[in-house]
């Protein structure tokens, strides 16, 4: 009986197809590539509601979030259609007489793309579109939990007039399909997003055979709230960043570091807002938080709640399993008051769980923010330009947000972290340290205070 999961042999056939297609595609014109990417982007955008429905049903994020993600995937393809026409080169004077040096950018080759389940359209789009734009060919493995989104994306790509073999979808397990990408000498570069444990394994194997590798892994992102912050806005940033998308975002803020003078007021207000959130079916109008993605993730979330209680973190709100009219892995969003050594304050949970850490002052808050092996993103809520600018320079992360939730980034700028969160070049461009997203009106409002 045919299986929906590819085995190693089938994976190697797909890799071979990508390799065979490389000479032709890598020399295609930028216009040809731009046209293909634009076509893909147009179809995704035209079908964003339907794709969003598919995504919400499969992964469990709410329908508005899912439609937003589908639209973003379309915009990413459109953006890279334009980028295909803007591939730069340089002419340099030679140190030798009568010689000119051309510096050009060339495709890397066959790119193996290994994606997680939490953004099953946007993350693959953010990897596939640049790979194709710059003349590489692709083998793509979606996460096992989201095959339908992977299929839908591949189906759209298959109608874009790409030559056969340039893009290949391979469904299957990480151990079999993913590992085959990692091991194959025909795969020149690997782009992986997922957990630290898998990333480490891929890094070892890929560097051993000198493949280029880009890893985006976990986070334990801090959101600092200073005493001079607009408290209502800070609570909304925490709520959005920590709990929306069921907390299943690498950029989620799971450590809320609050300066002592506003600590109690912040916690009281956040608790109040948590009580007002509606946990329910992803497709139901008014749902704020959908179900946890699967049983294993729910069990992990519950285990961390148990650990937090056992280690002495103070329970403020939530964490209970919830019954809803339709079956699903529902739990209420959880909040704890923790100390920096608690595991809930140190380890990535990847669920709707956050903890608050009390800080004596700004310097203490910054030290707490940096006290983690991760370094994906960090946020600060403040009306002080001085502290916002200092935080931007000294938070040991790839991306800093000011008066914004930590989650939520632009697709046309580099995305990546530091320390244990990332390895290799940032997605969509070379890593420039400290991509700063900030709410301009708020920062200016802060200036006038
Ligand atoms: P995961 O590591 O379990 O799986 C990610 C992918 O790797 C899947 O496609 C899986 O099949 C594959 N895989 C598993 N074993 C493999 C192996 N031995 N060789 C090759 N591939 C293998 O992660 P997940 O549970 O799908 O995603 C959640 C994790 O992803 C979280 O830790 C989260 O922080 C992280 N994440 C990071 C970012 C970021 O940009 N930093 C974005 C989203 C998610």
Short mmCIF file of C-alpha atoms and ligand atoms in Angstrom, two decimals:
data_model
loop_
_atom_site.label_atom_id
_atom_site.label_comp_id
_atom_site.label_asym_id
_atom_site.label_seq_id
_atom_site.Cartn_x
_atom_site.Cartn_y
_atom_site.Cartn_z
CA UNK A 1 0.00 0.00 0.00
CA UNK A 2 1.43 3.45 -0.84
CA UNK A 3 2.50 5.41 2.23
CA UNK A 4 2.02 9.13 2.81
CA UNK A 5 5.45 9.19 4.43
CA UNK A 6 8.48 9.13 2.21
CA UNK A 7 11.28 6.74 3.06
CA UNK A 8 14.97 7.35 2.63
CA UNK A 9 15.06 6.11 -0.97
CA UNK A 10 12.24 8.39 -2.03
CA UNK A 11 13.92 11.29 -0.26
CA UNK A 12 17.11 10.61 -2.15
CA UNK A 13 15.18 10.60 -5.42
CA UNK A 14 13.82 14.06 -4.58
CA UNK A 15 17.29 15.32 -3.69
CA UNK A 16 18.61 13.94 -6.98
CA UNK A 17 15.81 15.75 -8.85
CA UNK A 18 16.76 19.02 -7.14
CA UNK A 19 20.39 18.42 -7.99
CA UNK A 20 19.62 17.67 -11.65
CA UNK A 21 17.49 20.83 -11.93
CA UNK A 22 20.19 23.05 -10.46
CA UNK A 23 22.34 23.87 -13.54
CA UNK A 24 19.34 25.14 -15.48
CA UNK A 25 17.59 27.03 -12.65
CA UNK A 26 20.75 28.60 -11.28
CA UNK A 27 21.28 30.21 -14.69
CA UNK A 28 17.69 31.28 -15.22
CA UNK A 29 17.09 35.00 -15.58
CA UNK A 30 16.08 37.07 -12.60
CA UNK A 31 12.90 37.97 -14.49
CA UNK A 32 11.97 34.30 -14.83
CA UNK A 33 12.42 33.78 -11.09
CA UNK A 34 10.57 36.97 -10.24
CA UNK A 35 7.61 35.91 -12.39
CA UNK A 36 7.39 32.50 -10.72
CA UNK A 37 7.56 33.93 -7.20
CA UNK A 38 5.05 36.62 -8.03
CA UNK A 39 2.63 34.02 -9.36
CA UNK A 40 2.95 31.95 -6.19
CA UNK A 41 2.45 35.03 -4.01
CA UNK A 42 -0.62 36.09 -5.99
CA UNK A 43 -2.30 32.71 -5.64
CA UNK A 44 -1.60 32.54 -1.91
CA UNK A 45 -3.00 36.03 -1.40
CA UNK A 46 -6.07 35.30 -3.50
CA UNK A 47 -6.73 32.15 -1.44
CA UNK A 48 -5.67 33.46 1.97
CA UNK A 49 -9.07 32.87 3.60
CA UNK A 50 -9.24 29.27 2.44
CA UNK A 51 -5.58 28.62 3.36
CA UNK A 52 -6.11 30.29 6.71
CA UNK A 53 -9.07 27.99 7.37
CA UNK A 54 -6.90 24.99 6.54
CA UNK A 55 -4.16 26.22 8.83
CA UNK A 56 -6.50 26.96 11.74
CA UNK A 57 -8.09 23.52 11.42
CA UNK A 58 -4.76 21.75 11.25
CA UNK A 59 -2.60 23.67 13.75
CA UNK A 60 -5.24 25.24 15.97
CA UNK A 61 -4.36 28.92 15.90
CA UNK A 62 -7.39 31.20 15.67
CA UNK A 63 -8.86 31.92 12.25
CA UNK A 64 -7.80 35.62 12.16
CA UNK A 65 -4.24 34.63 13.13
CA UNK A 66 -4.23 31.88 10.51
CA UNK A 67 -5.55 34.10 7.72
CA UNK A 68 -2.95 36.69 8.71
CA UNK A 69 -0.23 34.07 8.43
CA UNK A 70 -1.45 32.95 5.00
CA UNK A 71 -1.42 36.56 3.82
CA UNK A 72 2.10 36.97 5.16
CA UNK A 73 3.25 33.89 3.23
CA UNK A 74 1.87 35.49 0.05
CA UNK A 75 3.56 38.81 0.82
CA UNK A 76 6.87 37.03 1.40
CA UNK A 77 6.75 35.47 -2.08
CA UNK A 78 5.84 38.87 -3.57
CA UNK A 79 8.71 40.54 -1.72
CA UNK A 80 11.26 38.00 -2.94
CA UNK A 81 9.90 38.31 -6.47
CA UNK A 82 11.17 41.90 -6.28
CA UNK A 83 14.40 40.83 -4.60
CA UNK A 84 15.17 38.46 -7.48
CA UNK A 85 15.54 41.58 -9.64
CA UNK A 86 17.83 43.29 -7.16
CA UNK A 87 20.69 40.83 -6.82
CA UNK A 88 23.72 43.06 -6.33
CA UNK A 89 27.27 42.69 -7.52
CA UNK A 90 30.35 44.86 -7.28
CA UNK A 91 33.17 45.87 -9.56
CA UNK A 92 36.37 46.53 -7.67
CA UNK A 93 39.69 47.92 -8.72
CA UNK A 94 42.38 45.29 -8.72
CA UNK A 95 45.70 45.67 -6.93
CA UNK A 96 47.26 44.43 -10.16
CA UNK A 97 47.49 46.64 -13.24
CA UNK A 98 45.06 46.16 -16.13
CA UNK A 99 42.72 43.87 -14.20
CA UNK A 100 39.17 44.34 -13.00
CA UNK A 101 37.54 42.29 -10.22
CA UNK A 102 33.85 41.35 -10.37
CA UNK A 103 32.30 40.31 -7.06
CA UNK A 104 29.10 38.37 -7.76
CA UNK A 105 26.57 36.47 -5.70
CA UNK A 106 26.01 32.89 -6.82
CA UNK A 107 23.41 30.33 -5.77
CA UNK A 108 24.54 27.98 -3.01
CA UNK A 109 23.02 24.93 -4.72
CA UNK A 110 20.42 22.48 -3.41
CA UNK A 111 18.86 23.82 -0.20
CA UNK A 112 17.27 21.41 2.28
CA UNK A 113 14.47 23.12 4.19
CA UNK A 114 13.25 21.60 7.46
CA UNK A 115 10.32 23.42 9.06
CA UNK A 116 8.45 23.36 12.39
CA UNK A 117 4.69 23.09 12.89
CA UNK A 118 3.91 26.42 14.52
CA UNK A 119 3.98 28.64 11.39
CA UNK A 120 3.37 26.03 8.69
CA UNK A 121 2.87 28.55 5.87
CA UNK A 122 4.94 31.61 6.81
CA UNK A 123 8.15 29.90 7.91
CA UNK A 124 8.40 27.64 4.83
CA UNK A 125 7.60 30.67 2.64
CA UNK A 126 10.38 32.65 4.34
CA UNK A 127 12.85 29.91 3.46
CA UNK A 128 11.58 28.71 0.07
CA UNK A 129 11.06 32.14 -1.54
CA UNK A 130 14.63 33.47 -0.98
CA UNK A 131 16.15 30.11 -1.93
CA UNK A 132 14.33 30.15 -5.28
CA UNK A 133 14.82 33.89 -5.83
CA UNK A 134 18.60 33.52 -5.74
CA UNK A 135 18.66 30.51 -8.09
CA UNK A 136 18.84 27.59 -5.69
CA UNK A 137 16.75 24.44 -5.93
CA UNK A 138 14.83 23.13 -2.94
CA UNK A 139 13.86 19.99 -1.07
CA UNK A 140 11.28 20.86 1.57
CA UNK A 141 10.15 18.83 4.57
CA UNK A 142 7.21 20.19 6.56
CA UNK A 143 6.71 19.14 10.18
CA UNK A 144 4.75 15.94 10.68
CA UNK A 145 1.87 17.73 12.45
CA UNK A 146 1.07 20.02 9.50
CA UNK A 147 1.20 18.00 6.27
CA UNK A 148 -1.88 19.68 4.79
CA UNK A 149 -0.34 23.14 4.90
CA UNK A 150 2.85 21.75 3.39
CA UNK A 151 0.85 20.09 0.65
CA UNK A 152 -1.23 23.21 -0.07
CA UNK A 153 1.89 25.33 -0.42
CA UNK A 154 3.56 22.75 -2.67
CA UNK A 155 0.40 22.49 -4.76
CA UNK A 156 0.44 26.24 -5.39
CA UNK A 157 4.17 26.20 -6.15
CA UNK A 158 3.61 23.33 -8.60
CA UNK A 159 1.34 25.57 -10.70
CA UNK A 160 3.83 28.41 -10.95
CA UNK A 161 5.63 27.12 -14.09
CA UNK A 162 8.77 26.18 -12.18
CA UNK A 163 10.75 23.60 -14.14
CA UNK A 164 10.42 20.05 -12.80
CA UNK A 165 12.79 19.28 -9.94
CA UNK A 166 13.40 22.87 -8.85
CA UNK A 167 11.07 22.50 -5.87
CA UNK A 168 10.38 19.17 -4.17
CA UNK A 169 8.08 18.40 -1.26
CA UNK A 170 9.04 15.38 0.83
CA UNK A 171 6.66 14.40 3.62
CA UNK A 172 7.88 12.22 6.41
CA UNK A 173 9.64 11.95 9.72
CA UNK A 174 12.55 14.04 10.87
CA UNK A 175 14.61 10.96 11.56
CA UNK A 176 14.17 9.59 8.05
CA UNK A 177 13.51 12.46 5.63
CA UNK A 178 15.16 15.26 7.62
CA UNK A 179 18.16 13.14 8.39
CA UNK A 180 18.51 12.21 4.70
CA UNK A 181 18.68 15.95 3.83
CA UNK A 182 21.31 16.43 6.50
CA UNK A 183 23.41 13.48 5.36
CA UNK A 184 23.22 13.89 1.58
CA UNK A 185 26.34 15.29 -0.09
CA UNK A 186 24.02 16.62 -2.82
CA UNK A 187 22.37 19.04 -0.36
CA UNK A 188 24.67 22.05 -0.16
CA UNK A 189 22.85 24.07 2.47
CA UNK A 190 20.34 23.39 5.23
CA UNK A 191 17.83 25.84 6.62
CA UNK A 192 16.24 24.55 9.80
CA UNK A 193 13.74 25.99 12.25
CA UNK A 194 12.74 23.96 15.27
CA UNK A 195 13.86 22.88 18.69
CA UNK A 196 17.33 23.28 20.15
CA UNK A 197 17.82 19.52 20.49
CA UNK A 198 17.14 18.85 16.80
CA UNK A 199 19.12 21.90 15.73
CA UNK A 200 22.18 20.73 17.66
CA UNK A 201 21.99 17.33 16.02
CA UNK A 202 21.71 18.87 12.56
CA UNK A 203 24.59 21.23 13.25
CA UNK A 204 26.95 18.42 14.22
CA UNK A 205 26.18 16.36 11.14
CA UNK A 206 26.05 19.26 8.68
CA UNK A 207 29.31 20.86 9.75
CA UNK A 208 31.04 17.48 9.70
CA UNK A 209 30.45 17.36 5.95
CA UNK A 210 30.87 21.15 5.60
CA UNK A 211 27.35 21.93 4.42
CA UNK A 212 26.23 25.50 4.98
CA UNK A 213 23.71 25.61 7.77
CA UNK A 214 21.23 28.11 9.16
CA UNK A 215 19.46 27.26 12.42
CA UNK A 216 16.57 29.10 14.07
CA UNK A 217 15.77 27.53 17.40
CA UNK A 218 14.11 28.28 20.70
CA UNK A 219 13.71 31.34 22.84
CA UNK A 220 13.01 32.41 26.41
CA UNK A 221 12.26 35.96 25.52
CA UNK A 222 12.04 38.69 28.13
CA UNK A 223 9.63 41.60 28.14
CA UNK A 224 10.87 44.30 30.51
CA UNK A 225 8.29 46.64 32.01
CA UNK A 226 9.75 49.74 33.62
CA UNK A 227 8.00 51.84 36.23
CA UNK A 228 7.56 54.71 33.75
CA UNK A 229 5.75 52.52 31.19
CA UNK A 230 2.19 53.08 30.06
CA UNK A 231 0.89 50.22 32.19
CA UNK A 232 -2.16 49.44 30.12
CA UNK A 233 -0.06 49.22 26.99
CA UNK A 234 2.53 47.08 28.77
CA UNK A 235 -0.15 44.62 29.89
CA UNK A 236 -1.48 44.38 26.33
CA UNK A 237 2.06 43.75 25.03
CA UNK A 238 2.51 40.98 27.61
CA UNK A 239 -0.87 39.46 26.86
CA UNK A 240 -0.36 39.45 23.12
CA UNK A 241 3.28 38.36 23.23
CA UNK A 242 2.93 35.66 25.85
CA UNK A 243 -0.38 34.01 25.12
CA UNK A 244 -1.65 34.63 21.61
CA UNK A 245 -1.10 31.79 19.14
CA UNK A 246 -1.41 29.70 22.34
CA UNK A 247 2.11 30.80 23.30
CA UNK A 248 3.48 28.57 20.54
CA UNK A 249 5.83 31.13 19.04
CA UNK A 250 9.59 31.20 19.24
CA UNK A 251 9.26 34.95 19.80
CA UNK A 252 6.74 34.60 22.65
CA UNK A 253 7.57 36.57 25.79
CA UNK A 254 7.62 33.97 28.53
CA UNK A 255 9.57 36.08 31.07
CA UNK A 256 7.88 39.29 32.14
CA UNK A 257 10.46 41.33 34.05
CA UNK A 258 8.71 44.08 35.95
CA UNK A 259 10.24 46.93 37.92
CA UNK A 260 9.26 46.82 41.60
CA UNK A 261 7.14 50.01 41.83
CA UNK A 262 4.65 48.73 39.21
CA UNK A 263 5.03 44.99 39.84
CA UNK A 264 1.84 44.42 41.83
CA UNK A 265 -0.30 46.70 39.69
CA UNK A 266 1.00 45.00 36.52
CA UNK A 267 0.30 41.51 37.87
CA UNK A 268 -3.19 42.49 39.04
CA UNK A 269 -4.06 44.00 35.68
CA UNK A 270 -2.63 41.11 33.68
CA UNK A 271 -4.55 38.63 35.83
CA UNK A 272 -7.72 40.58 35.14
CA UNK A 273 -7.08 40.52 31.40
CA UNK A 274 -6.26 36.80 31.46
CA UNK A 275 -9.62 36.14 33.09
CA UNK A 276 -11.34 37.88 30.19
CA UNK A 277 -9.69 35.82 27.43
CA UNK A 278 -11.77 33.26 25.61
CA UNK A 279 -10.12 29.88 25.07
CA UNK A 280 -11.92 27.82 22.49
CA UNK A 281 -12.31 26.39 19.02
CA UNK A 282 -9.94 27.94 16.50
CA UNK A 283 -12.76 28.66 14.04
CA UNK A 284 -15.20 30.15 16.53
CA UNK A 285 -15.68 33.89 16.32
CA UNK A 286 -14.32 35.65 19.38
CA UNK A 287 -11.81 32.97 20.37
CA UNK A 288 -8.62 34.59 21.70
CA UNK A 289 -6.63 31.42 22.31
CA UNK A 290 -7.05 28.20 20.37
CA UNK A 291 -6.16 24.70 21.55
CA UNK A 292 -2.63 23.47 22.18
CA UNK A 293 -1.31 21.77 19.04
CA UNK A 294 -1.31 18.16 20.28
CA UNK A 295 -1.39 15.87 23.28
CA UNK A 296 2.40 15.75 23.68
CA UNK A 297 2.67 19.55 23.82
CA UNK A 298 -0.25 19.73 26.26
CA UNK A 299 1.44 17.16 28.49
CA UNK A 300 4.65 19.18 28.36
CA UNK A 301 2.77 22.36 29.35
CA UNK A 302 1.10 20.57 32.25
CA UNK A 303 4.41 19.10 33.36
CA UNK A 304 5.93 22.59 33.53
CA UNK A 305 2.99 23.83 35.58
CA UNK A 306 3.66 21.01 38.01
CA UNK A 307 7.39 21.84 38.07
CA UNK A 308 6.63 25.52 38.72
CA UNK A 309 4.39 24.64 41.67
CA UNK A 310 6.88 22.14 43.08
CA UNK A 311 9.76 24.61 42.83
CA UNK A 312 7.77 27.22 44.73
CA UNK A 313 6.70 29.60 41.98
CA UNK A 314 3.57 31.45 43.06
CA UNK A 315 0.55 30.58 40.99
CA UNK A 316 -1.41 33.66 39.87
CA UNK A 317 -3.78 32.40 37.23
CA UNK A 318 -4.81 29.54 34.96
CA UNK A 319 -3.13 26.43 33.69
CA UNK A 320 -6.20 24.19 34.05
CA UNK A 321 -7.36 21.76 31.40
CA UNK A 322 -10.61 22.96 29.88
CA UNK A 323 -13.57 21.09 28.42
CA UNK A 324 -15.18 22.54 25.32
CA UNK A 325 -18.14 21.31 23.23
CA UNK A 326 -15.73 19.85 20.65
CA UNK A 327 -12.72 17.74 21.63
CA UNK A 328 -9.38 19.52 21.76
CA UNK A 329 -6.30 20.14 23.88
CA UNK A 330 -7.60 23.19 25.68
CA UNK A 331 -5.97 24.84 28.65
CA UNK A 332 -6.36 28.23 30.28
CA UNK A 333 -3.43 30.66 30.00
CA UNK A 334 -1.18 30.39 33.04
CA UNK A 335 0.74 33.02 35.00
CA UNK A 336 3.28 32.50 37.81
CA UNK A 337 5.46 34.72 39.94
CA UNK A 338 8.88 33.14 39.71
CA UNK A 339 12.47 33.55 40.76
CA UNK A 340 15.25 33.56 38.14
CA UNK A 341 16.45 30.07 39.09
CA UNK A 342 13.04 28.44 38.56
CA UNK A 343 12.89 26.20 35.52
CA UNK A 344 9.74 27.99 34.37
CA UNK A 345 11.93 31.12 34.09
CA UNK A 346 14.78 29.37 32.29
CA UNK A 347 13.45 26.72 29.89
CA UNK A 348 11.33 27.13 26.81
CA UNK A 349 7.87 25.66 27.40
CA UNK A 350 6.24 26.61 24.08
CA UNK A 351 2.77 26.98 25.55
CA UNK A 352 0.42 29.64 27.01
CA UNK A 353 2.49 30.01 30.17
CA UNK A 354 4.42 33.04 31.38
CA UNK A 355 6.12 34.09 34.58
CA UNK A 356 6.80 37.43 36.18
CA UNK A 357 10.20 38.27 37.65
CA UNK A 358 10.55 41.28 39.96
CA UNK A 359 13.38 43.73 39.16
CA UNK A 360 14.80 46.33 41.52
CA UNK A 361 15.63 48.83 38.80
CA UNK A 362 16.52 49.09 35.09
CA UNK A 363 20.03 47.64 35.49
CA UNK A 364 18.65 44.66 37.39
CA UNK A 365 15.95 44.18 34.74
CA UNK A 366 18.57 44.19 31.98
CA UNK A 367 20.72 41.67 33.85
CA UNK A 368 17.71 39.39 34.31
CA UNK A 369 16.78 39.78 30.64
CA UNK A 370 20.26 38.62 29.60
CA UNK A 371 20.44 35.81 32.15
CA UNK A 372 19.52 33.07 29.66
CA UNK A 373 21.29 30.85 27.16
CA UNK A 374 18.80 32.05 24.53
CA UNK A 375 18.94 35.31 22.57
CA UNK A 376 16.17 35.53 20.02
CA UNK A 377 14.28 38.70 20.93
CA UNK A 378 13.52 41.00 23.82
CA UNK A 379 11.07 43.79 24.51
CA UNK A 380 10.93 46.80 26.74
CA UNK A 381 7.95 48.94 27.74
CA UNK A 382 9.07 52.37 28.82
CA UNK A 383 8.57 56.05 28.08
CA UNK A 384 12.28 56.69 28.61
CA UNK A 385 14.19 57.10 25.37
CA UNK A 386 17.41 56.70 27.33
CA UNK A 387 16.45 53.28 28.63
CA UNK A 388 14.93 52.18 25.33
CA UNK A 389 18.13 53.04 23.46
CA UNK A 390 20.35 51.47 26.12
CA UNK A 391 18.26 48.29 26.07
CA UNK A 392 18.52 48.11 22.30
CA UNK A 393 22.31 48.14 22.55
CA UNK A 394 22.68 45.86 25.56
CA UNK A 395 19.95 43.23 25.30
CA UNK A 396 21.85 40.18 24.01
CA UNK A 397 19.32 39.28 21.32
CA UNK A 398 18.86 39.51 17.57
CA UNK A 399 15.72 41.65 17.71
CA UNK A 400 14.56 44.28 20.17
CA UNK A 401 11.04 45.64 20.48
CA UNK A 402 10.12 48.88 22.20
CA UNK A 403 6.54 49.30 23.42
CA UNK A 404 5.55 46.35 21.28
CA UNK A 405 4.91 42.66 21.95
CA UNK A 406 8.07 40.57 21.47
CA UNK A 407 6.20 38.46 18.92
CA UNK A 408 5.43 40.02 15.57
CA UNK A 409 8.11 41.00 13.09
CA UNK A 410 8.41 42.41 9.60
CA UNK A 411 9.16 39.97 6.80
CA UNK A 412 11.35 42.27 4.70
CA UNK A 413 14.11 42.66 7.29
CA UNK A 414 16.51 40.03 8.66
CA UNK A 415 15.16 37.70 11.34
CA UNK A 416 17.48 35.93 13.72
CA UNK A 417 18.86 35.60 17.20
CA UNK A 418 22.08 35.31 19.12
CA UNK A 419 23.52 32.90 21.69
CA UNK A 420 21.67 29.57 21.75
CA UNK A 421 18.74 30.72 19.59
CA UNK A 422 20.35 30.86 16.18
CA UNK A 423 23.30 29.78 14.14
CA UNK A 424 24.45 30.91 10.72
CA UNK A 425 23.08 33.77 8.65
CA UNK A 426 19.73 35.28 9.64
CA UNK A 427 16.68 34.48 7.56
CA UNK A 428 16.16 36.85 4.67
CA UNK A 429 19.53 38.49 4.79
CA UNK A 430 22.78 38.87 6.65
CA UNK A 431 22.34 39.30 10.39
CA UNK A 432 22.63 42.86 11.45
CA UNK A 433 22.82 42.95 15.17
CA UNK A 434 19.80 44.43 16.84
CA UNK A 435 16.93 44.78 14.44
CA UNK A 436 14.80 47.29 16.32
CA UNK A 437 11.04 47.41 15.98
CA UNK A 438 9.37 50.20 17.88
CA UNK A 439 6.12 52.02 18.03
CA UNK A 440 7.13 55.46 16.85
CA UNK A 441 4.26 57.41 18.31
CA UNK A 442 4.90 55.90 21.74
CA UNK A 443 8.60 56.56 21.69
CA UNK A 444 7.99 60.13 20.66
CA UNK A 445 5.29 60.43 23.27
CA UNK A 446 7.91 59.28 25.74
CA UNK A 447 10.28 61.97 24.56
CA UNK A 448 7.82 64.74 25.25
CA UNK A 449 7.27 63.65 28.86
P1 LIG B 1 11.36 19.95 16.16
O1 LIG B 1 12.80 20.23 16.37
O2 LIG B 1 10.75 18.82 16.88
O3 LIG B 1 11.07 19.69 14.62
C1 LIG B 1 11.41 20.65 13.63
C2 LIG B 1 11.59 19.92 12.31
O4 LIG B 1 12.77 19.10 12.40
C3 LIG B 1 10.44 18.99 11.96
O5 LIG B 1 10.17 19.09 10.59
C4 LIG B 1 11.02 17.62 12.31
O6 LIG B 1 10.43 16.59 11.57
C5 LIG B 1 12.47 17.80 11.94
N1 LIG B 1 13.39 16.83 12.55
C6 LIG B 1 13.24 16.14 13.71
N2 LIG B 1 14.29 15.33 13.92
C7 LIG B 1 15.16 15.52 12.88
C8 LIG B 1 16.43 14.98 12.53
N3 LIG B 1 17.05 14.08 13.29
N4 LIG B 1 17.02 15.42 11.41
C9 LIG B 1 16.42 16.34 10.64
N5 LIG B 1 15.21 16.88 10.90
C10 LIG B 1 14.58 16.48 12.02
O7 LIG B 1 10.59 21.32 16.50
P2 LIG B 1 9.00 21.59 16.49
O8 LIG B 1 8.43 20.92 17.70
O9 LIG B 1 8.42 21.28 15.15
O10 LIG B 1 8.94 23.16 16.68
C11 LIG B 1 8.97 23.79 17.91
C12 LIG B 1 10.33 24.41 18.16
O11 LIG B 1 10.66 25.27 17.08
C13 LIG B 1 10.40 25.30 19.39
O12 LIG B 1 11.56 25.04 20.13
C14 LIG B 1 10.45 26.72 18.82
O13 LIG B 1 11.09 27.66 19.63
C15 LIG B 1 11.18 26.50 17.55
N6 LIG B 1 10.91 27.57 16.60
C16 LIG B 1 11.88 28.49 16.37
C17 LIG B 1 11.66 29.55 15.51
C18 LIG B 1 12.73 30.56 15.25
O14 LIG B 1 12.68 31.20 14.22
N7 LIG B 1 13.70 30.73 16.12
C19 LIG B 1 10.42 29.66 14.86
C20 LIG B 1 9.44 28.70 15.12
C21 LIG B 1 9.69 27.66 15.99
#
